Short mmCIF file of C-alpha atoms in Angstrom, two decimals:
data_model
loop_
_atom_site.label_atom_id
_atom_site.label_comp_id
_atom_site.label_asym_id
_atom_site.label_seq_id
_atom_site.Cartn_x
_atom_site.Cartn_y
_atom_site.Cartn_z
CA MET S 1 5.79 3.75 -26.57
CA ASN S 2 6.23 2.17 -23.21
CA SER S 3 3.59 4.33 -21.59
CA ASP S 4 1.23 3.72 -24.52
CA MET S 5 1.68 0.01 -24.04
CA ASN S 6 0.93 0.34 -20.25
CA LYS S 7 -2.14 2.45 -21.00
CA GLN S 8 -3.41 -0.07 -23.51
CA GLN S 9 -2.84 -3.07 -21.16
CA ASP S 10 -4.55 -1.19 -18.37
CA ALA S 11 -7.56 -0.64 -20.65
CA VAL S 12 -7.95 -4.42 -21.16
CA ARG S 13 -7.65 -6.60 -18.06
CA ILE S 14 -8.42 -10.08 -16.83
CA GLN S 15 -8.37 -10.28 -13.08
CA GLU S 16 -9.70 -12.13 -10.00
CA ALA S 17 -10.57 -9.01 -8.10
CA ASP S 18 -13.87 -7.14 -8.37
CA PHE S 19 -13.76 -3.82 -10.30
CA SER S 20 -15.28 -0.39 -9.90
CA ILE S 21 -17.54 0.82 -12.68
CA GLU S 22 -16.99 4.43 -11.64
CA ALA S 23 -13.19 4.03 -11.76
CA GLU S 24 -13.31 2.52 -15.24
CA VAL S 25 -15.65 5.21 -16.55
CA ASP S 26 -13.49 7.90 -14.96
CA ALA S 27 -10.38 6.43 -16.54
CA LEU S 28 -12.13 6.49 -19.90
CA ARG S 29 -13.36 10.05 -19.47
CA ALA S 30 -9.84 11.19 -18.52
CA THR S 31 -8.59 10.19 -21.99
CA SER S 32 -10.55 12.88 -23.89
CA LYS S 33 -12.87 15.84 -23.36
CA ARG S 34 -14.35 15.15 -26.77
CA ILE S 35 -16.32 12.21 -25.34
CA GLY S 36 -20.03 13.09 -25.34
CA GLY S 37 -21.52 9.62 -24.77
CA ILE S 38 -20.36 6.64 -22.79
CA THR S 39 -22.09 3.27 -23.01
CA THR S 40 -21.30 0.43 -20.67
CA PHE S 41 -22.23 -3.19 -20.49
CA LEU S 42 -22.01 -4.98 -17.14
CA GLY S 43 -22.44 -8.73 -16.97
CA CYS S 44 -23.57 -10.09 -13.61
CA ALA S 45 -24.02 -13.63 -12.22
CA ARG S 46 -27.66 -14.64 -11.96
CA ASP S 47 -29.06 -16.95 -9.29
CA PHE S 48 -30.46 -19.31 -11.84
CA SER S 49 -29.82 -20.46 -15.43
CA GLU S 50 -32.01 -22.61 -17.64
CA GLY S 51 -34.48 -23.06 -14.84
CA ARG S 52 -31.96 -24.36 -12.29
CA ASP S 53 -30.54 -22.63 -9.21
CA VAL S 54 -26.92 -21.66 -9.54
CA PHE S 55 -24.81 -21.52 -6.35
CA SER S 56 -21.69 -20.21 -7.99
CA ILE S 57 -19.88 -19.89 -11.31
CA ASN S 58 -16.24 -20.83 -11.74
CA PHE S 59 -14.36 -19.05 -14.50
CA GLU S 60 -11.25 -20.36 -16.25
CA GLN S 61 -9.12 -18.69 -18.94
CA TYR S 62 -6.33 -19.55 -21.36
CA ALA S 63 -3.95 -17.05 -19.75
CA GLY S 64 -2.07 -15.02 -22.32
CA MET S 65 -4.29 -15.92 -25.25
CA ALA S 66 -7.37 -14.47 -23.47
CA THR S 67 -5.68 -11.12 -22.89
CA ARG S 68 -4.32 -11.05 -26.44
CA ALA S 69 -7.75 -11.79 -27.87
CA MET S 70 -9.27 -8.97 -25.79
CA LEU S 71 -6.52 -6.56 -26.94
CA SER S 72 -7.21 -7.45 -30.54
CA LEU S 73 -10.97 -6.98 -30.01
CA ARG S 74 -10.22 -3.53 -28.65
CA ASP S 75 -8.03 -2.59 -31.62
CA GLU S 76 -10.64 -3.94 -34.05
CA ALA S 77 -13.44 -1.98 -32.34
CA LEU S 78 -11.42 1.28 -32.40
CA GLU S 79 -10.92 0.74 -36.11
CA LYS S 80 -14.48 -0.40 -36.93
CA PHE S 81 -16.59 2.19 -35.03
CA GLU S 82 -16.48 5.99 -34.65
CA ILE S 83 -15.48 5.78 -31.05
CA ILE S 84 -12.74 7.49 -29.04
CA ASP S 85 -11.69 4.89 -26.49
CA LEU S 86 -12.89 1.75 -24.76
CA ARG S 87 -12.05 -0.49 -21.79
CA ILE S 88 -12.71 -4.17 -21.06
CA VAL S 89 -12.39 -5.84 -17.68
CA HIS S 90 -13.22 -9.52 -17.17
CA ARG S 91 -13.03 -11.38 -13.85
CA VAL S 92 -11.75 -14.98 -13.78
CA THR S 93 -12.53 -16.38 -10.37
CA THR S 94 -15.52 -17.91 -8.55
CA VAL S 95 -18.57 -15.58 -8.41
CA HIS S 96 -22.00 -15.79 -6.77
CA ALA S 97 -25.43 -14.41 -7.66
CA GLY S 98 -25.27 -10.66 -8.14
CA ASP S 99 -21.47 -10.53 -8.54
CA LYS S 100 -19.95 -8.58 -11.37
CA ILE S 101 -18.27 -10.57 -14.12
CA VAL S 102 -17.45 -8.40 -17.05
CA LEU S 103 -17.45 -4.65 -17.86
CA ILE S 104 -17.18 -2.93 -21.22
CA VAL S 105 -16.96 0.85 -21.37
CA VAL S 106 -17.05 2.73 -24.67
CA GLY S 107 -16.67 6.43 -25.20
CA ALA S 108 -17.62 8.31 -28.40
CA GLU S 109 -18.50 11.78 -29.56
CA HIS S 110 -21.99 10.60 -30.39
CA ARG S 111 -24.08 7.89 -28.83
CA GLY S 112 -24.98 5.79 -31.88
CA PRO S 113 -21.46 4.34 -32.45
CA ALA S 114 -20.99 3.94 -28.68
CA PHE S 115 -24.06 1.67 -28.43
CA GLU S 116 -23.10 -0.26 -31.58
CA ALA S 117 -19.51 -0.83 -30.45
CA CYS S 118 -20.45 -1.86 -26.94
CA GLU S 119 -22.88 -4.52 -28.14
CA TRP S 120 -20.43 -5.71 -30.81
CA ILE S 121 -17.67 -6.07 -28.20
CA ILE S 122 -19.65 -8.19 -25.78
CA ASP S 123 -20.97 -10.36 -28.63
CA SER S 124 -17.44 -10.79 -30.04
CA LEU S 125 -15.88 -11.36 -26.62
CA LYS S 126 -18.15 -14.38 -26.10
CA GLN S 127 -17.10 -15.81 -29.41
CA ARG S 128 -13.37 -14.95 -29.50
CA VAL S 129 -11.94 -14.83 -26.00
CA PRO S 130 -10.91 -18.17 -24.49
CA ILE S 131 -12.73 -18.00 -21.18
CA TRP S 132 -14.99 -20.80 -19.88
CA LYS S 133 -17.48 -21.08 -17.06
CA LYS S 134 -18.78 -23.93 -14.96
CA GLU S 135 -22.03 -23.48 -13.05
CA VAL S 136 -22.30 -25.19 -9.68
CA THR S 137 -25.89 -26.25 -9.24
CA PRO S 138 -27.88 -28.52 -6.88
CA ASP S 139 -27.61 -31.21 -9.58
CA GLY S 140 -23.83 -30.92 -9.83
CA ASP S 141 -21.43 -29.01 -11.95
CA SER S 142 -22.21 -28.00 -15.49
CA TRP S 143 -20.02 -26.41 -18.12
CA VAL S 144 -21.81 -23.61 -19.93
CA THR S 145 -21.67 -24.27 -23.67
CA GLU S 146 -23.99 -21.79 -25.30
CA HIS S 147 -23.43 -18.16 -26.09
CA PRO S 148 -26.65 -16.66 -24.79
CA MET Z 1 8.65 -31.30 -27.86
CA ILE Z 2 5.02 -30.19 -28.36
CA LYS Z 3 3.02 -28.93 -25.39
CA ILE Z 4 -0.72 -29.60 -25.41
CA LEU Z 5 -3.03 -27.67 -23.13
CA PHE Z 6 -6.61 -28.71 -22.25
CA PHE Z 7 -9.31 -26.30 -21.09
CA GLY Z 8 -12.78 -26.27 -19.60
CA SER Z 9 -14.95 -29.36 -20.14
CA ILE Z 10 -12.11 -30.97 -22.16
CA ALA Z 11 -9.69 -30.81 -19.23
CA ALA Z 12 -12.52 -32.22 -17.02
CA LYS Z 13 -13.19 -35.04 -19.50
CA ILE Z 14 -9.51 -36.00 -20.08
CA GLY Z 15 -8.64 -35.54 -16.43
CA ARG Z 16 -5.57 -33.42 -16.99
CA ARG Z 17 -4.58 -29.96 -18.13
CA GLU Z 18 -1.34 -30.61 -19.99
CA MET Z 19 0.44 -33.25 -22.06
CA MET Z 20 3.79 -33.33 -23.86
CA ILE Z 21 4.46 -35.07 -27.18
CA ASP Z 22 7.99 -35.69 -28.31
CA ARG Z 23 7.52 -36.48 -31.99
CA CYS Z 24 8.29 -34.70 -35.25
CA GLY Z 25 6.31 -34.16 -38.46
CA LEU Z 26 2.88 -34.18 -36.89
CA THR Z 27 0.03 -32.21 -38.40
CA LEU Z 28 -2.47 -30.42 -36.21
CA ALA Z 29 -4.94 -33.29 -36.99
CA ASP Z 30 -2.35 -35.79 -35.69
CA VAL Z 31 -1.97 -33.88 -32.48
CA VAL Z 32 -5.75 -33.78 -31.98
CA LYS Z 33 -5.76 -37.57 -32.47
CA GLU Z 34 -2.81 -38.07 -30.03
CA ALA Z 35 -4.82 -36.15 -27.48
CA GLY Z 36 -7.75 -38.54 -28.08
CA LEU Z 37 -10.05 -35.68 -29.20
CA GLU Z 38 -10.71 -36.61 -32.81
CA THR Z 39 -14.42 -37.18 -32.08
CA PHE Z 40 -14.87 -34.24 -29.70
CA LYS Z 41 -17.18 -31.65 -31.27
CA PRO Z 42 -17.20 -28.71 -31.42
CA LEU Z 43 -13.49 -28.48 -30.77
CA LEU Z 44 -11.55 -25.20 -31.03
CA VAL Z 45 -7.81 -25.38 -31.47
CA ALA Z 46 -5.10 -22.76 -30.98
CA VAL Z 47 -1.45 -22.97 -31.94
CA ASN Z 48 0.83 -20.64 -30.04
CA GLN Z 49 -2.20 -18.75 -28.70
CA GLN Z 50 -3.76 -18.08 -32.12
CA GLN Z 51 -6.90 -19.89 -33.13
CA GLU Z 52 -6.16 -22.23 -36.02
CA HIS Z 53 -8.81 -23.65 -38.42
CA ASP Z 54 -6.52 -25.59 -40.77
CA LEU Z 55 -5.89 -29.06 -39.30
CA ASN Z 56 -3.35 -29.83 -42.07
CA ILE Z 57 -0.66 -27.45 -40.83
CA LEU Z 58 2.53 -28.97 -39.49
CA ILE Z 59 3.20 -28.53 -35.77
CA GLN Z 60 6.77 -27.54 -34.99
CA ASP Z 61 9.02 -28.54 -32.10
CA GLY Z 62 8.31 -26.08 -29.22
CA ASP Z 63 4.82 -25.25 -30.36
CA GLU Z 64 2.03 -24.83 -27.79
CA VAL Z 65 -1.27 -26.40 -28.92
CA ALA Z 66 -4.52 -25.75 -27.03
CA MET Z 67 -7.63 -27.95 -27.12
CA MET Z 68 -10.62 -25.85 -26.27
CA PRO Z 69 -14.39 -26.26 -26.04
CA PRO Z 70 -16.47 -23.30 -27.31
CA PHE Z 71 -15.80 -20.14 -25.35
CA ALA Z 72 -18.25 -18.95 -22.69
CA GLY Z 73 -16.93 -15.70 -21.32
CA GLY Z 74 -19.03 -12.73 -20.30
CA MET U 1 -48.17 1.71 -2.32
CA ASN U 2 -46.35 4.58 -0.71
CA SER U 3 -43.03 2.80 -0.71
CA ASP U 4 -43.53 1.70 -4.32
CA MET U 5 -44.14 5.39 -5.14
CA ASN U 6 -40.93 6.40 -3.39
CA LYS U 7 -38.97 3.69 -5.08
CA GLN U 8 -40.24 4.71 -8.48
CA GLN U 9 -39.51 8.41 -7.89
CA ASP U 10 -36.01 7.56 -6.65
CA ALA U 11 -35.49 5.62 -9.92
CA VAL U 12 -36.20 8.78 -11.95
CA ARG U 13 -34.64 12.00 -10.83
CA ILE U 14 -33.83 15.50 -12.04
CA GLN U 15 -31.29 17.19 -9.83
CA GLU U 16 -28.54 19.83 -9.73
CA ALA U 17 -26.03 17.58 -7.98
CA ASP U 18 -23.63 15.22 -9.65
CA PHE U 19 -24.46 11.52 -9.41
CA SER U 20 -22.53 8.31 -8.88
CA ILE U 21 -22.74 5.73 -11.63
CA GLU U 22 -21.74 3.01 -9.15
CA ALA U 23 -24.52 3.96 -6.74
CA GLU U 24 -27.15 3.90 -9.46
CA VAL U 25 -25.95 0.57 -10.82
CA ASP U 26 -25.88 -0.86 -7.30
CA ALA U 27 -29.39 0.40 -6.64
CA LEU U 28 -30.55 -1.30 -9.79
CA ARG U 29 -28.74 -4.55 -9.01
CA ALA U 30 -30.29 -4.56 -5.54
CA THR U 31 -33.77 -4.87 -7.10
CA SER U 32 -33.30 -8.36 -8.50
CA LYS U 33 -30.75 -11.23 -8.67
CA ARG U 34 -32.27 -12.24 -11.99
CA ILE U 35 -30.44 -9.37 -13.67
CA GLY U 36 -27.72 -10.80 -15.92
CA GLY U 37 -26.92 -7.74 -18.04
CA ILE U 38 -26.85 -4.05 -17.24
CA THR U 39 -26.42 -1.40 -19.91
CA THR U 40 -25.81 2.22 -19.13
CA PHE U 41 -25.65 5.41 -21.16
CA LEU U 42 -23.83 8.40 -19.70
CA GLY U 43 -24.03 11.71 -21.44
CA CYS U 44 -21.15 14.09 -20.75
CA ALA U 45 -20.43 17.73 -21.66
CA ARG U 46 -17.96 18.11 -24.46
CA ASP U 47 -15.53 21.00 -24.82
CA PHE U 48 -16.81 21.86 -28.26
CA SER U 49 -19.93 21.57 -30.37
CA GLU U 50 -20.38 22.24 -34.07
CA GLY U 51 -16.77 23.33 -34.32
CA ARG U 52 -16.95 25.95 -31.58
CA ASP U 53 -15.45 25.91 -28.09
CA VAL U 54 -18.01 25.53 -25.34
CA PHE U 55 -17.17 27.06 -21.95
CA SER U 56 -20.25 25.75 -20.15
CA ILE U 57 -23.79 24.48 -20.75
CA ASN U 58 -26.78 25.79 -18.76
CA PHE U 59 -29.68 23.45 -18.42
CA GLU U 60 -33.28 24.47 -17.79
CA GLN U 61 -36.35 22.29 -17.19
CA TYR U 62 -40.14 22.61 -17.01
CA ALA U 63 -40.17 21.43 -13.37
CA GLY U 64 -42.88 18.92 -12.79
CA MET U 65 -43.63 18.13 -16.44
CA ALA U 66 -40.02 17.00 -16.97
CA THR U 67 -40.19 14.51 -14.11
CA ARG U 68 -43.62 13.29 -15.25
CA ALA U 69 -42.34 12.79 -18.76
CA MET U 70 -39.39 10.76 -17.45
CA LEU U 71 -41.61 8.65 -15.26
CA SER U 72 -43.85 7.89 -18.23
CA LEU U 73 -40.78 7.02 -20.32
CA ARG U 74 -39.78 4.55 -17.60
CA ASP U 75 -43.22 2.93 -17.49
CA GLU U 76 -43.34 2.68 -21.26
CA ALA U 77 -39.87 1.11 -21.48
CA LEU U 78 -40.71 -1.44 -18.76
CA GLU U 79 -43.77 -2.38 -20.83
CA LYS U 80 -42.12 -2.32 -24.23
CA PHE U 81 -38.88 -4.27 -23.60
CA GLU U 82 -38.02 -7.52 -21.81
CA ILE U 83 -36.18 -5.71 -19.02
CA ILE U 84 -36.34 -5.97 -15.25
CA ASP U 85 -35.77 -2.42 -14.04
CA LEU U 86 -34.28 0.90 -15.08
CA ARG U 87 -33.15 4.22 -13.66
CA ILE U 88 -32.83 7.71 -15.20
CA VAL U 89 -30.98 10.66 -13.61
CA HIS U 90 -30.67 14.02 -15.41
CA ARG U 91 -28.79 17.02 -14.05
CA VAL U 92 -30.25 20.49 -14.49
CA THR U 93 -27.55 22.98 -13.65
CA THR U 94 -24.48 24.55 -15.26
CA VAL U 95 -21.93 22.01 -16.41
CA HIS U 96 -18.44 22.24 -17.91
CA ALA U 97 -16.44 20.01 -20.30
CA GLY U 98 -16.24 16.45 -18.97
CA ASP U 99 -19.06 16.90 -16.46
CA LYS U 100 -21.80 14.27 -16.30
CA ILE U 101 -25.25 15.25 -17.56
CA VAL U 102 -27.50 12.26 -17.83
CA LEU U 103 -27.37 8.60 -16.83
CA ILE U 104 -29.62 5.75 -17.90
CA VAL U 105 -29.20 2.33 -16.34
CA VAL U 106 -31.15 -0.69 -17.63
CA GLY U 107 -31.13 -4.18 -16.15
CA ALA U 108 -32.40 -7.29 -17.95
CA GLU U 109 -31.98 -11.03 -17.87
CA HIS U 110 -30.35 -10.96 -21.29
CA ARG U 111 -28.31 -8.22 -22.92
CA GLY U 112 -30.21 -7.71 -26.19
CA PRO U 113 -33.27 -6.01 -24.65
CA ALA U 114 -31.04 -4.08 -22.21
CA PHE U 115 -29.15 -2.47 -25.13
CA GLU U 116 -32.36 -1.80 -27.09
CA ALA U 117 -34.14 -0.24 -24.16
CA CYS U 118 -31.19 1.92 -23.12
CA GLU U 119 -30.84 3.42 -26.61
CA TRP U 120 -34.63 3.87 -26.93
CA ILE U 121 -34.80 5.70 -23.60
CA ILE U 122 -32.06 8.22 -24.40
CA ASP U 123 -33.54 8.81 -27.90
CA SER U 124 -37.01 9.25 -26.42
CA LEU U 125 -35.79 11.43 -23.54
CA LYS U 126 -34.35 13.92 -26.03
CA GLN U 127 -37.71 14.08 -27.82
CA ARG U 128 -40.16 13.95 -24.96
CA VAL U 129 -38.68 15.47 -21.80
CA PRO U 130 -38.94 19.31 -21.50
CA ILE U 131 -35.33 20.16 -20.84
CA TRP U 132 -33.33 22.79 -22.72
CA LYS U 133 -29.66 23.71 -22.90
CA LYS U 134 -27.79 26.89 -23.73
CA GLU U 135 -24.14 26.64 -24.67
CA VAL U 136 -21.88 29.47 -23.55
CA THR U 137 -19.27 29.95 -26.30
CA PRO U 138 -16.59 32.60 -27.16
CA ASP U 139 -19.23 34.01 -29.66
CA GLY U 140 -21.92 34.30 -27.04
CA ASP U 141 -24.78 32.13 -25.78
CA SER U 142 -26.50 29.72 -28.07
CA TRP U 143 -29.60 27.61 -27.44
CA VAL U 144 -29.22 24.08 -28.67
CA THR U 145 -32.03 23.25 -31.07
CA GLU U 146 -31.16 19.92 -32.67
CA HIS U 147 -31.45 16.44 -31.19
CA PRO U 148 -28.02 15.08 -32.04
CA MET E 1 -57.00 33.31 -14.95
CA ILE E 2 -54.73 31.48 -17.40
CA LYS E 3 -50.99 31.16 -16.54
CA ILE E 4 -48.59 31.07 -19.46
CA LEU E 5 -45.04 29.86 -18.97
CA PHE E 6 -42.14 30.44 -21.38
CA PHE E 7 -39.08 28.25 -21.63
CA GLY E 8 -35.61 28.20 -23.19
CA SER E 9 -35.02 30.38 -26.22
CA ILE E 10 -38.69 31.54 -26.08
CA ALA E 11 -38.23 32.99 -22.61
CA ALA E 12 -35.01 34.64 -23.81
CA LYS E 13 -36.79 36.12 -26.85
CA ILE E 14 -39.90 37.33 -25.03
CA GLY E 15 -37.83 38.56 -22.08
CA ARG E 16 -39.97 36.92 -19.42
CA ARG E 17 -40.84 33.55 -18.02
CA GLU E 18 -44.49 34.04 -17.11
CA MET E 19 -47.62 35.90 -18.14
CA MET E 20 -51.19 35.85 -16.88
CA ILE E 21 -54.31 36.25 -19.07
CA ASP E 22 -57.66 37.00 -17.48
CA ARG E 23 -60.09 36.13 -20.26
CA CYS E 24 -62.61 33.43 -20.96
CA GLY E 25 -63.38 31.32 -23.99
CA LEU E 26 -59.91 31.32 -25.52
CA THR E 27 -58.70 28.47 -27.64
CA LEU E 28 -55.12 27.29 -27.37
CA ALA E 29 -54.46 29.10 -30.69
CA ASP E 30 -55.77 32.33 -29.14
CA VAL E 31 -53.45 31.90 -26.18
CA VAL E 32 -50.46 31.38 -28.51
CA LYS E 33 -51.46 34.59 -30.31
CA GLU E 34 -51.89 36.51 -27.05
CA ALA E 35 -48.33 35.45 -26.18
CA GLY E 36 -47.16 36.81 -29.52
CA LEU E 37 -45.87 33.45 -30.63
CA GLU E 38 -48.13 32.69 -33.66
CA THR E 39 -45.14 32.81 -36.02
CA PHE E 40 -42.63 31.02 -33.81
CA LYS E 41 -41.72 27.68 -35.33
CA PRO E 42 -41.30 24.96 -34.21
CA LEU E 43 -43.39 25.68 -31.14
CA LEU E 44 -44.35 22.95 -28.66
CA VAL E 45 -47.26 23.59 -26.35
CA ALA E 46 -48.29 21.92 -23.12
CA VAL E 47 -51.55 22.38 -21.20
CA ASN E 48 -51.34 21.43 -17.53
CA GLN E 49 -48.00 19.72 -18.14
CA GLN E 50 -49.21 17.50 -20.98
CA GLN E 51 -48.09 18.18 -24.50
CA GLU E 52 -51.06 19.30 -26.67
CA HIS E 53 -51.14 19.19 -30.44
CA ASP E 54 -54.74 20.38 -31.01
CA LEU E 55 -54.72 24.18 -31.10
CA ASN E 56 -58.53 24.26 -31.19
CA ILE E 57 -59.13 23.09 -27.65
CA LEU E 58 -60.67 25.55 -25.23
CA ILE E 59 -58.43 26.75 -22.41
CA GLN E 60 -60.13 26.78 -19.00
CA ASP E 61 -59.81 29.22 -16.12
CA GLY E 62 -56.88 28.01 -13.96
CA ASP E 63 -55.08 26.19 -16.77
CA GLU E 64 -51.30 26.35 -17.05
CA VAL E 65 -50.14 26.70 -20.64
CA ALA E 66 -46.44 26.29 -21.55
CA MET E 67 -44.76 27.71 -24.66
CA MET E 68 -41.70 25.57 -25.42
CA PRO E 69 -39.03 25.34 -28.14
CA PRO E 70 -38.00 21.79 -29.14
CA PHE E 71 -36.50 19.87 -26.25
CA ALA E 72 -32.76 19.44 -25.96
CA GLY E 73 -32.09 17.30 -22.89
CA GLY E 74 -29.46 14.64 -22.58
#
C-alpha cells in the first residue's frame, strides 16, 4: 500500500527542476514487459506567442490541488483507455525559449489507445489542473488565458 | 475562520495572495463578493482543493476557498 | 546542399544500435525555438504476441529501399501536416522483450498536428517501409504478417 | 542480367536471398513466374527499389527486382 502510494506519486509530479525524458520513459517501461507502444507529449517554451517575443514564462500552481488534479487525471485515464501505465511531470518555475515544461508518457500494448490517452491527458490537464502562466514580453507581463 | 486564496491574474489584480474572513453562515457566492470578485469572469472557484460550481453551498469554518482564473498549464 | 542532405539523412536512420530518446528529442528541439509541442512514438518488443511467449524478434530490411521509403515518408509528413520537423529511427537487429525498436519524434508549434503526424507516420511506416520481423517462440520461428 | 532479391518469409520459403536471370524481354509477371512465386499471395514487388503494381511492365537488363511479403516494421 505504502509502496504503491509512493509509486503513484512518483508517476505524477510537479517540480521546479528540469526532467529527463529518457528517465521517465525508462521508469514507465520498467513497470511492464507487455508495453508495446509508448507515446509521449513534451511541451516546450517557444520564443514567441501571438506574434510577440517572449523572454520568459513564469509558472504558478495551487500547490496540493494541482497534484491532486493530476493524480485524478491519471486514474481516470487508466480507467478510460486500454493503457498499461502513464506518467505526468509538470515544471512550475521560470522557463525560457526551448525549455521543457510538461511531459506525458503513456504505455500500452497497442499504439491506438496510447495516442488517444496521451492527447486526452494534455487536453484535460490544461482544463483541470490549477496551473497558470505569465509571459514576460517586451510590452510587459501578460497572463495567458487561452487553452491553445 | 475562512481562508481565501488568490491565484494568477486574480492575485495580481487584487494585490495579495491570501485573505481571512471570520464570519459564519456565508455561501460561496457571499465569499466571492467579500473578495470583491463578483464581476470577475470567468472565475473558477475551489473549496478545500476541489472545484465547486454551486455558488449556493454554505462555507464552513476552517474551509479553504480558492479564487482562480482559467487554468493555463502545459 | 550537402549539409542539408546530411541533416536529412541523420533525421531518418535504420541502424542495429540502440538509440537515445533524449538525444533524438534534443536534436529535434535544436532545429527551431518555434517548437511548442513534441510528440513521440516508441515501439518496444513485448514478451508475448498472440498469446505466445516471444524470446526474441529478428528484423530484416531491404537495405536502401527501406531508407528511401522512410525519407519519402518524412517529406510527405512535412508537406501534409503543420509540423516543423521530425525524426525516425528504426533498429534492424535481434531484440528481446523490453528493447526499443522504433522511434518517431515530431515537433510542431501546436500539439494537434504533432499528434496527427506522429500517428500517421507510424501507421504509414508499417505499410510502406520494407522491414520484416520474425518472432522466435517456444513453438519455433514465425514471420509476422499482420500490421497490428 | 536481372537480379532478383527475396525477403522475409519468401527468402525462407525459397531457401535463398538472390537469383540472377539472363534473359531479355521479360515482363514483371514473367519474372515472378521464373522465381516460382506466381501463387504466393500477398506478394509485393519492387523494381529498382520502387514498389511496382503493374505486372505488365517490361524488365530491363540490369534491373533489380525484389519479391517481398507484406511489410512488418515498427
